[in-house]
Amino acid sequence: MSDSENEVHDAGFDDWLAAAEEGDAYYLECANGHGSLPPRRVCPDCGSTDLAEADLPETGEIQTFTVTHVPTPAFEDDAPYATAVVDFGSVRLTGQVVGIDPEAVETGLSVELEITVSETTGERVIGLRPA
Ligand SMILES: [Zn+2]
């Protein structure tokens, strides 16, 4: 963890991605049951700073999605692809849908978290694979 000074601003999220890659995805839950994700340290709903780690559910459900045919430079080698917002119960994750034709993605589809590496940037990104 000493060679990442340039990424200090999102180090908490990098740690989360690393944990998720190992199959240990979690979310932060306050005493009122609101979910959020690192690097947050304050509940976005009620302002509580008493956040505990809870296991992320195995699967979530696609709430909304968009299919990108002309990607941003960071993902130019990955197009076309679908980006989806997935409801994991207490938290929502936004990621790239993998392992399925982007045109076949639909609302309500059950997906599981799969951390993937961008073909373009080599960085870890949130992947969502149909469960
Ligand atoms: Zn809260």
mmCIF file with all atom_site columns, N, CA and C in Angstrom, residues 68-124:
data_model
loop_
_atom_site.group_PDB
_atom_site.id
_atom_site.type_symbol
_atom_site.label_atom_id
_atom_site.label_alt_id
_atom_site.label_comp_id
_atom_site.label_asym_id
_atom_site.label_entity_id
_atom_site.label_seq_id
_atom_site.pdbx_PDB_ins_code
_atom_site.Cartn_x
_atom_site.Cartn_y
_atom_site.Cartn_z
_atom_site.occupancy
_atom_site.B_iso_or_equiv
_atom_site.pdbx_formal_charge
_atom_site.auth_seq_id
_atom_site.auth_comp_id
_atom_site.auth_asym_id
_atom_site.auth_atom_id
_atom_site.pdbx_PDB_model_num
ATOM 1   N N  . THR A 1 68  ? -23.543 1.461   -24.206 1.00 0.00 ? 68  THR A N  1
ATOM 2   C CA . THR A 1 68  ? -22.636 2.453   -24.786 1.00 0.00 ? 68  THR A CA 1
ATOM 3   C C  . THR A 1 68  ? -21.954 1.886   -26.028 1.00 0.00 ? 68  THR A C  1
ATOM 4   N N  . HIS A 1 69  ? -22.151 2.568   -27.127 1.00 0.00 ? 69  HIS A N  1
ATOM 5   C CA . HIS A 1 69  ? -21.506 2.137   -28.373 1.00 0.00 ? 69  HIS A CA 1
ATOM 6   C C  . HIS A 1 69  ? -20.273 2.980   -28.671 1.00 0.00 ? 69  HIS A C  1
ATOM 7   N N  . VAL A 1 70  ? -20.302 4.232   -28.216 1.00 0.00 ? 70  VAL A N  1
ATOM 8   C CA . VAL A 1 70  ? -19.152 5.123   -28.398 1.00 0.00 ? 70  VAL A CA 1
ATOM 9   C C  . VAL A 1 70  ? -18.638 5.460   -27.010 1.00 0.00 ? 70  VAL A C  1
ATOM 10  N N  . PRO A 1 71  ? -17.683 4.711   -26.534 1.00 0.00 ? 71  PRO A N  1
ATOM 11  C CA . PRO A 1 71  ? -17.242 4.833   -25.146 1.00 0.00 ? 71  PRO A CA 1
ATOM 12  C C  . PRO A 1 71  ? -16.301 5.996   -24.898 1.00 0.00 ? 71  PRO A C  1
ATOM 13  N N  . THR A 1 72  ? -16.125 6.263   -23.633 1.00 0.00 ? 72  THR A N  1
ATOM 14  C CA . THR A 1 72  ? -15.088 7.206   -23.238 1.00 0.00 ? 72  THR A CA 1
ATOM 15  C C  . THR A 1 72  ? -13.744 6.553   -23.522 1.00 0.00 ? 72  THR A C  1
ATOM 16  N N  . PRO A 1 73  ? -12.681 7.336   -23.685 1.00 0.00 ? 73  PRO A N  1
ATOM 17  C CA . PRO A 1 73  ? -11.360 6.771   -24.012 1.00 0.00 ? 73  PRO A CA 1
ATOM 18  C C  . PRO A 1 73  ? -10.918 5.656   -23.072 1.00 0.00 ? 73  PRO A C  1
ATOM 19  N N  . ALA A 1 74  ? -11.301 5.749   -21.804 1.00 0.00 ? 74  ALA A N  1
ATOM 20  C CA . ALA A 1 74  ? -10.853 4.759   -20.834 1.00 0.00 ? 74  ALA A CA 1
ATOM 21  C C  . ALA A 1 74  ? -11.381 3.363   -21.134 1.00 0.00 ? 74  ALA A C  1
ATOM 22  N N  . PHE A 1 75  ? -12.476 3.298   -21.901 1.00 0.00 ? 75  PHE A N  1
ATOM 23  C CA . PHE A 1 75  ? -13.078 1.989   -22.159 1.00 0.00 ? 75  PHE A CA 1
ATOM 24  C C  . PHE A 1 75  ? -13.189 1.704   -23.658 1.00 0.00 ? 75  PHE A C  1
ATOM 25  N N  . GLU A 1 76  ? -12.391 2.384   -24.476 1.00 0.00 ? 76  GLU A N  1
ATOM 26  C CA . GLU A 1 76  ? -12.587 2.282   -25.915 1.00 0.00 ? 76  GLU A CA 1
ATOM 27  C C  . GLU A 1 76  ? -12.404 0.864   -26.453 1.00 0.00 ? 76  GLU A C  1
ATOM 28  N N  . ASP A 1 77  ? -11.619 0.044   -25.770 1.00 0.00 ? 77  ASP A N  1
ATOM 29  C CA . ASP A 1 77  ? -11.420 -1.319  -26.253 1.00 0.00 ? 77  ASP A CA 1
ATOM 30  C C  . ASP A 1 77  ? -12.504 -2.267  -25.774 1.00 0.00 ? 77  ASP A C  1
ATOM 31  N N  . ASP A 1 78  ? -13.395 -1.760  -24.932 1.00 0.00 ? 78  ASP A N  1
ATOM 32  C CA . ASP A 1 78  ? -14.406 -2.625  -24.339 1.00 0.00 ? 78  ASP A CA 1
ATOM 33  C C  . ASP A 1 78  ? -15.769 -2.487  -25.017 1.00 0.00 ? 78  ASP A C  1
ATOM 34  N N  . ALA A 1 79  ? -15.944 -1.502  -25.891 1.00 0.00 ? 79  ALA A N  1
ATOM 35  C CA . ALA A 1 79  ? -17.260 -1.219  -26.478 1.00 0.00 ? 79  ALA A CA 1
ATOM 36  C C  . ALA A 1 79  ? -17.647 -2.265  -27.519 1.00 0.00 ? 79  ALA A C  1
ATOM 37  N N  . PRO A 1 80  ? -18.953 -2.481  -27.753 1.00 0.00 ? 80  PRO A N  1
ATOM 38  C CA . PRO A 1 80  ? -20.025 -1.861  -26.968 1.00 0.00 ? 80  PRO A CA 1
ATOM 39  C C  . PRO A 1 80  ? -20.185 -2.574  -25.633 1.00 0.00 ? 80  PRO A C  1
ATOM 40  N N  . TYR A 1 81  ? -20.702 -1.864  -24.672 1.00 0.00 ? 81  TYR A N  1
ATOM 41  C CA . TYR A 1 81  ? -20.921 -2.486  -23.381 1.00 0.00 ? 81  TYR A CA 1
ATOM 42  C C  . TYR A 1 81  ? -22.126 -1.855  -22.700 1.00 0.00 ? 81  TYR A C  1
ATOM 43  N N  . ALA A 1 82  ? -22.673 -2.578  -21.754 1.00 0.00 ? 82  ALA A N  1
ATOM 44  C CA . ALA A 1 82  ? -23.804 -2.073  -20.988 1.00 0.00 ? 82  ALA A CA 1
ATOM 45  C C  . ALA A 1 82  ? -23.328 -1.688  -19.598 1.00 0.00 ? 82  ALA A C  1
ATOM 46  N N  . THR A 1 83  ? -23.747 -0.528  -19.160 1.00 0.00 ? 83  THR A N  1
ATOM 47  C CA . THR A 1 83  ? -23.492 -0.086  -17.794 1.00 0.00 ? 83  THR A CA 1
ATOM 48  C C  . THR A 1 83  ? -24.817 -0.136  -17.053 1.00 0.00 ? 83  THR A C  1
ATOM 49  N N  . ALA A 1 84  ? -24.810 -0.763  -15.886 1.00 0.00 ? 84  ALA A N  1
ATOM 50  C CA . ALA A 1 84  ? -26.064 -0.941  -15.162 1.00 0.00 ? 84  ALA A CA 1
ATOM 51  C C  . ALA A 1 84  ? -25.960 -0.455  -13.727 1.00 0.00 ? 84  ALA A C  1
ATOM 52  N N  . VAL A 1 85  ? -27.094 0.010   -13.216 1.00 0.00 ? 85  VAL A N  1
ATOM 53  C CA . VAL A 1 85  ? -27.233 0.296   -11.798 1.00 0.00 ? 85  VAL A CA 1
ATOM 54  C C  . VAL A 1 85  ? -27.968 -0.904  -11.201 1.00 0.00 ? 85  VAL A C  1
ATOM 55  N N  . VAL A 1 86  ? -27.318 -1.539  -10.222 1.00 0.00 ? 86  VAL A N  1
ATOM 56  C CA . VAL A 1 86  ? -27.860 -2.777  -9.661  1.00 0.00 ? 86  VAL A CA 1
ATOM 57  C C  . VAL A 1 86  ? -28.219 -2.601  -8.193  1.00 0.00 ? 86  VAL A C  1
ATOM 58  N N  . ASP A 1 87  ? -29.398 -3.053  -7.857  1.00 0.00 ? 87  ASP A N  1
ATOM 59  C CA . ASP A 1 87  ? -29.900 -2.979  -6.492  1.00 0.00 ? 87  ASP A CA 1
ATOM 60  C C  . ASP A 1 87  ? -29.452 -4.227  -5.730  1.00 0.00 ? 87  ASP A C  1
ATOM 61  N N  . PHE A 1 88  ? -28.562 -4.020  -4.749  1.00 0.00 ? 88  PHE A N  1
ATOM 62  C CA . PHE A 1 88  ? -28.108 -5.133  -3.913  1.00 0.00 ? 88  PHE A CA 1
ATOM 63  C C  . PHE A 1 88  ? -28.771 -5.062  -2.533  1.00 0.00 ? 88  PHE A C  1
ATOM 64  N N  . GLY A 1 89  ? -29.995 -4.620  -2.503  1.00 0.00 ? 89  GLY A N  1
ATOM 65  C CA . GLY A 1 89  ? -30.684 -4.532  -1.216  1.00 0.00 ? 89  GLY A CA 1
ATOM 66  C C  . GLY A 1 89  ? -30.470 -3.179  -0.576  1.00 0.00 ? 89  GLY A C  1
ATOM 67  N N  . SER A 1 90  ? -29.478 -3.083  0.290   1.00 0.00 ? 90  SER A N  1
ATOM 68  C CA . SER A 1 90  ? -29.230 -1.820  0.988   1.00 0.00 ? 90  SER A CA 1
ATOM 69  C C  . SER A 1 90  ? -28.397 -0.840  0.187   1.00 0.00 ? 90  SER A C  1
ATOM 70  N N  . VAL A 1 91  ? -27.694 -1.342  -0.809  1.00 0.00 ? 91  VAL A N  1
ATOM 71  C CA . VAL A 1 91  ? -26.841 -0.457  -1.604  1.00 0.00 ? 91  VAL A CA 1
ATOM 72  C C  . VAL A 1 91  ? -27.043 -0.706  -3.094  1.00 0.00 ? 91  VAL A C  1
ATOM 73  N N  . ARG A 1 92  ? -26.688 0.297   -3.855  1.00 0.00 ? 92  ARG A N  1
ATOM 74  C CA . ARG A 1 92  ? -26.718 0.169   -5.306  1.00 0.00 ? 92  ARG A CA 1
ATOM 75  C C  . ARG A 1 92  ? -25.306 0.288   -5.834  1.00 0.00 ? 92  ARG A C  1
ATOM 76  N N  . LEU A 1 93  ? -24.983 -0.536  -6.817  1.00 0.00 ? 93  LEU A N  1
ATOM 77  C CA . LEU A 1 93  ? -23.675 -0.484  -7.449  1.00 0.00 ? 93  LEU A CA 1
ATOM 78  C C  . LEU A 1 93  ? -23.848 -0.193  -8.921  1.00 0.00 ? 93  LEU A C  1
ATOM 79  N N  . THR A 1 94  ? -22.945 0.590   -9.458  1.00 0.00 ? 94  THR A N  1
ATOM 80  C CA . THR A 1 94  ? -22.930 0.854   -10.885 1.00 0.00 ? 94  THR A CA 1
ATOM 81  C C  . THR A 1 94  ? -21.714 0.159   -11.467 1.00 0.00 ? 94  THR A C  1
ATOM 82  N N  . GLY A 1 95  ? -21.928 -0.622  -12.519 1.00 0.00 ? 95  GLY A N  1
ATOM 83  C CA . GLY A 1 95  ? -20.801 -1.324  -13.107 1.00 0.00 ? 95  GLY A CA 1
ATOM 84  C C  . GLY A 1 95  ? -21.083 -1.735  -14.534 1.00 0.00 ? 95  GLY A C  1
ATOM 85  N N  . GLN A 1 96  ? -20.095 -2.373  -15.110 1.00 0.00 ? 96  GLN A N  1
ATOM 86  C CA . GLN A 1 96  ? -20.192 -2.827  -16.496 1.00 0.00 ? 96  GLN A CA 1
ATOM 87  C C  . GLN A 1 96  ? -20.696 -4.267  -16.518 1.00 0.00 ? 96  GLN A C  1
ATOM 88  N N  . VAL A 1 97  ? -21.729 -4.509  -17.318 1.00 0.00 ? 97  VAL A N  1
ATOM 89  C CA . VAL A 1 97  ? -22.278 -5.854  -17.412 1.00 0.00 ? 97  VAL A CA 1
ATOM 90  C C  . VAL A 1 97  ? -21.360 -6.694  -18.293 1.00 0.00 ? 97  VAL A C  1
ATOM 91  N N  . VAL A 1 98  ? -20.960 -7.852  -17.794 1.00 0.00 ? 98  VAL A N  1
ATOM 92  C CA . VAL A 1 98  ? -20.034 -8.716  -18.531 1.00 0.00 ? 98  VAL A CA 1
ATOM 93  C C  . VAL A 1 98  ? -20.654 -10.094 -18.752 1.00 0.00 ? 98  VAL A C  1
ATOM 94  N N  . GLY A 1 99  ? -20.122 -10.821 -19.726 1.00 0.00 ? 99  GLY A N  1
ATOM 95  C CA . GLY A 1 99  ? -20.560 -12.191 -19.933 1.00 0.00 ? 99  GLY A CA 1
ATOM 96  C C  . GLY A 1 99  ? -21.917 -12.314 -20.597 1.00 0.00 ? 99  GLY A C  1
ATOM 97  N N  . ILE A 1 100 ? -22.387 -11.236 -21.232 1.00 0.00 ? 100 ILE A N  1
ATOM 98  C CA . ILE A 1 100 ? -23.682 -11.274 -21.905 1.00 0.00 ? 100 ILE A CA 1
ATOM 99  C C  . ILE A 1 100 ? -23.665 -10.228 -23.013 1.00 0.00 ? 100 ILE A C  1
ATOM 100 N N  . ASP A 1 101 ? -24.378 -10.514 -24.104 1.00 0.00 ? 101 ASP A N  1
ATOM 101 C CA . ASP A 1 101 ? -24.523 -9.536  -25.175 1.00 0.00 ? 101 ASP A CA 1
ATOM 102 C C  . ASP A 1 101 ? -25.186 -8.282  -24.604 1.00 0.00 ? 101 ASP A C  1
ATOM 103 N N  . PRO A 1 102 ? -24.568 -7.114  -24.807 1.00 0.00 ? 102 PRO A N  1
ATOM 104 C CA . PRO A 1 102 ? -25.151 -5.884  -24.247 1.00 0.00 ? 102 PRO A CA 1
ATOM 105 C C  . PRO A 1 102 ? -26.613 -5.691  -24.643 1.00 0.00 ? 102 PRO A C  1
ATOM 106 N N  . GLU A 1 103 ? -26.977 -6.167  -25.824 1.00 0.00 ? 103 GLU A N  1
ATOM 107 C CA . GLU A 1 103 ? -28.355 -5.996  -26.296 1.00 0.00 ? 103 GLU A CA 1
ATOM 108 C C  . GLU A 1 103 ? -29.323 -6.899  -25.529 1.00 0.00 ? 103 GLU A C  1
ATOM 109 N N  . ALA A 1 104 ? -28.799 -7.889  -24.810 1.00 0.00 ? 104 ALA A N  1
ATOM 110 C CA . ALA A 1 104 ? -29.656 -8.835  -24.082 1.00 0.00 ? 104 ALA A CA 1
ATOM 111 C C  . ALA A 1 104 ? -29.876 -8.414  -22.632 1.00 0.00 ? 104 ALA A C  1
ATOM 112 N N  . VAL A 1 105 ? -29.202 -7.359  -22.221 1.00 0.00 ? 105 VAL A N  1
ATOM 113 C CA . VAL A 1 105 ? -29.357 -6.882  -20.850 1.00 0.00 ? 105 VAL A CA 1
ATOM 114 C C  . VAL A 1 105 ? -30.755 -6.295  -20.678 1.00 0.00 ? 105 VAL A C  1
ATOM 115 N N  . GLU A 1 106 ? -31.389 -6.604  -19.545 1.00 0.00 ? 106 GLU A N  1
ATOM 116 C CA . GLU A 1 106 ? -32.717 -6.054  -19.318 1.00 0.00 ? 106 GLU A CA 1
ATOM 117 C C  . GLU A 1 106 ? -32.930 -5.753  -17.839 1.00 0.00 ? 106 GLU A C  1
ATOM 118 N N  . THR A 1 107 ? -33.858 -4.846  -17.593 1.00 0.00 ? 107 THR A N  1
ATOM 119 C CA . THR A 1 107 ? -34.202 -4.483  -16.230 1.00 0.00 ? 107 THR A CA 1
ATOM 120 C C  . THR A 1 107 ? -34.730 -5.718  -15.494 1.00 0.00 ? 107 THR A C  1
ATOM 121 N N  . GLY A 1 108 ? -34.295 -5.890  -14.254 1.00 0.00 ? 108 GLY A N  1
ATOM 122 C CA . GLY A 1 108 ? -34.756 -7.022  -13.460 1.00 0.00 ? 108 GLY A CA 1
ATOM 123 C C  . GLY A 1 108 ? -33.842 -8.230  -13.541 1.00 0.00 ? 108 GLY A C  1
ATOM 124 N N  . LEU A 1 109 ? -32.871 -8.182  -14.441 1.00 0.00 ? 109 LEU A N  1
ATOM 125 C CA . LEU A 1 109 ? -31.918 -9.274  -14.581 1.00 0.00 ? 109 LEU A CA 1
ATOM 126 C C  . LEU A 1 109 ? -31.111 -9.439  -13.295 1.00 0.00 ? 109 LEU A C  1
ATOM 127 N N  . SER A 1 110 ? -30.954 -10.676 -12.858 1.00 0.00 ? 110 SER A N  1
ATOM 128 C CA . SER A 1 110 ? -30.184 -10.964 -11.646 1.00 0.00 ? 110 SER A CA 1
ATOM 129 C C  . SER A 1 110 ? -28.712 -11.109 -12.001 1.00 0.00 ? 110 SER A C  1
ATOM 130 N N  . VAL A 1 111 ? -27.865 -10.370 -11.301 1.00 0.00 ? 111 VAL A N  1
ATOM 131 C CA . VAL A 1 111 ? -26.437 -10.406 -11.592 1.00 0.00 ? 111 VAL A CA 1
ATOM 132 C C  . VAL A 1 111 ? -25.632 -10.549 -10.306 1.00 0.00 ? 111 VAL A C  1
ATOM 133 N N  . GLU A 1 112 ? -24.409 -11.033 -10.462 1.00 0.00 ? 112 GLU A N  1
ATOM 134 C CA . GLU A 1 112 ? -23.505 -11.097 -9.320  1.00 0.00 ? 112 GLU A CA 1
ATOM 135 C C  . GLU A 1 112 ? -22.278 -10.260 -9.619  1.00 0.00 ? 112 GLU A C  1
ATOM 136 N N  . LEU A 1 113 ? -21.643 -9.836  -8.540  1.00 0.00 ? 113 LEU A N  1
ATOM 137 C CA . LEU A 1 113 ? -20.473 -8.989  -8.656  1.00 0.00 ? 113 LEU A CA 1
ATOM 138 C C  . LEU A 1 113 ? -19.285 -9.787  -9.179  1.00 0.00 ? 113 LEU A C  1
ATOM 139 N N  . GLU A 1 114 ? -18.599 -9.237  -10.163 1.00 0.00 ? 114 GLU A N  1
ATOM 140 C CA . GLU A 1 114 ? -17.365 -9.859  -10.637 1.00 0.00 ? 114 GLU A CA 1
ATOM 141 C C  . GLU A 1 114 ? -16.397 -8.741  -10.986 1.00 0.00 ? 114 GLU A C  1
ATOM 142 N N  . ILE A 1 115 ? -15.399 -8.567  -10.142 1.00 0.00 ? 115 ILE A N  1
ATOM 143 C CA . ILE A 1 115 ? -14.430 -7.509  -10.397 1.00 0.00 ? 115 ILE A CA 1
ATOM 144 C C  . ILE A 1 115 ? -13.603 -7.890  -11.620 1.00 0.00 ? 115 ILE A C  1
ATOM 145 N N  . THR A 1 116 ? -13.552 -6.986  -12.576 1.00 0.00 ? 116 THR A N  1
ATOM 146 C CA . THR A 1 116 ? -12.803 -7.260  -13.795 1.00 0.00 ? 116 THR A CA 1
ATOM 147 C C  . THR A 1 116 ? -11.752 -6.168  -13.985 1.00 0.00 ? 116 THR A C  1
ATOM 148 N N  . VAL A 1 117 ? -10.880 -6.393  -14.936 1.00 0.00 ? 117 VAL A N  1
ATOM 149 C CA . VAL A 1 117 ? -9.847  -5.414  -15.232 1.00 0.00 ? 117 VAL A CA 1
ATOM 150 C C  . VAL A 1 117 ? -10.145 -4.804  -16.589 1.00 0.00 ? 117 VAL A C  1
ATOM 151 N N  . SER A 1 118 ? -10.190 -3.485  -16.632 1.00 0.00 ? 118 SER A N  1
ATOM 152 C CA . SER A 1 118 ? -10.442 -2.787  -17.892 1.00 0.00 ? 118 SER A CA 1
ATOM 153 C C  . SER A 1 118 ? -9.380  -3.165  -18.905 1.00 0.00 ? 118 SER A C  1
ATOM 154 N N  . GLU A 1 119 ? -9.818  -3.533  -20.115 1.00 0.00 ? 119 GLU A N  1
ATOM 155 C CA . GLU A 1 119 ? -8.854  -3.890  -21.160 1.00 0.00 ? 119 GLU A CA 1
ATOM 156 C C  . GLU A 1 119 ? -8.042  -2.679  -21.587 1.00 0.00 ? 119 GLU A C  1
ATOM 157 N N  . THR A 1 120 ? -8.577  -1.511  -21.307 1.00 0.00 ? 120 THR A N  1
ATOM 158 C CA . THR A 1 120 ? -7.921  -0.287  -21.756 1.00 0.00 ? 120 THR A CA 1
ATOM 159 C C  . THR A 1 120 ? -6.967  0.296   -20.730 1.00 0.00 ? 120 THR A C  1
ATOM 160 N N  . THR A 1 121 ? -7.420  0.415   -19.494 1.00 0.00 ? 121 THR A N  1
ATOM 161 C CA . THR A 1 121 ? -6.608  1.093   -18.485 1.00 0.00 ? 121 THR A CA 1
ATOM 162 C C  . THR A 1 121 ? -5.869  0.127   -17.571 1.00 0.00 ? 121 THR A C  1
ATOM 163 N N  . GLY A 1 122 ? -6.299  -1.152  -17.567 1.00 0.00 ? 122 GLY A N  1
ATOM 164 C CA . GLY A 1 122 ? -5.664  -2.118  -16.691 1.00 0.00 ? 122 GLY A CA 1
ATOM 165 C C  . GLY A 1 122 ? -6.079  -1.962  -15.237 1.00 0.00 ? 122 GLY A C  1
ATOM 166 N N  . GLU A 1 123 ? -7.043  -1.083  -14.978 1.00 0.00 ? 123 GLU A N  1
ATOM 167 C CA . GLU A 1 123 ? -7.495  -0.881  -13.606 1.00 0.00 ? 123 GLU A CA 1
ATOM 168 C C  . GLU A 1 123 ? -8.704  -1.758  -13.299 1.00 0.00 ? 123 GLU A C  1
ATOM 169 N N  . ARG A 1 124 ? -8.836  -2.075  -12.014 1.00 0.00 ? 124 ARG A N  1
ATOM 170 C CA . ARG A 1 124 ? -9.984  -2.870  -11.594 1.00 0.00 ? 124 ARG A CA 1
ATOM 171 C C  . ARG A 1 124 ? -11.268 -2.050  -11.720 1.00 0.00 ? 124 ARG A C  1
#
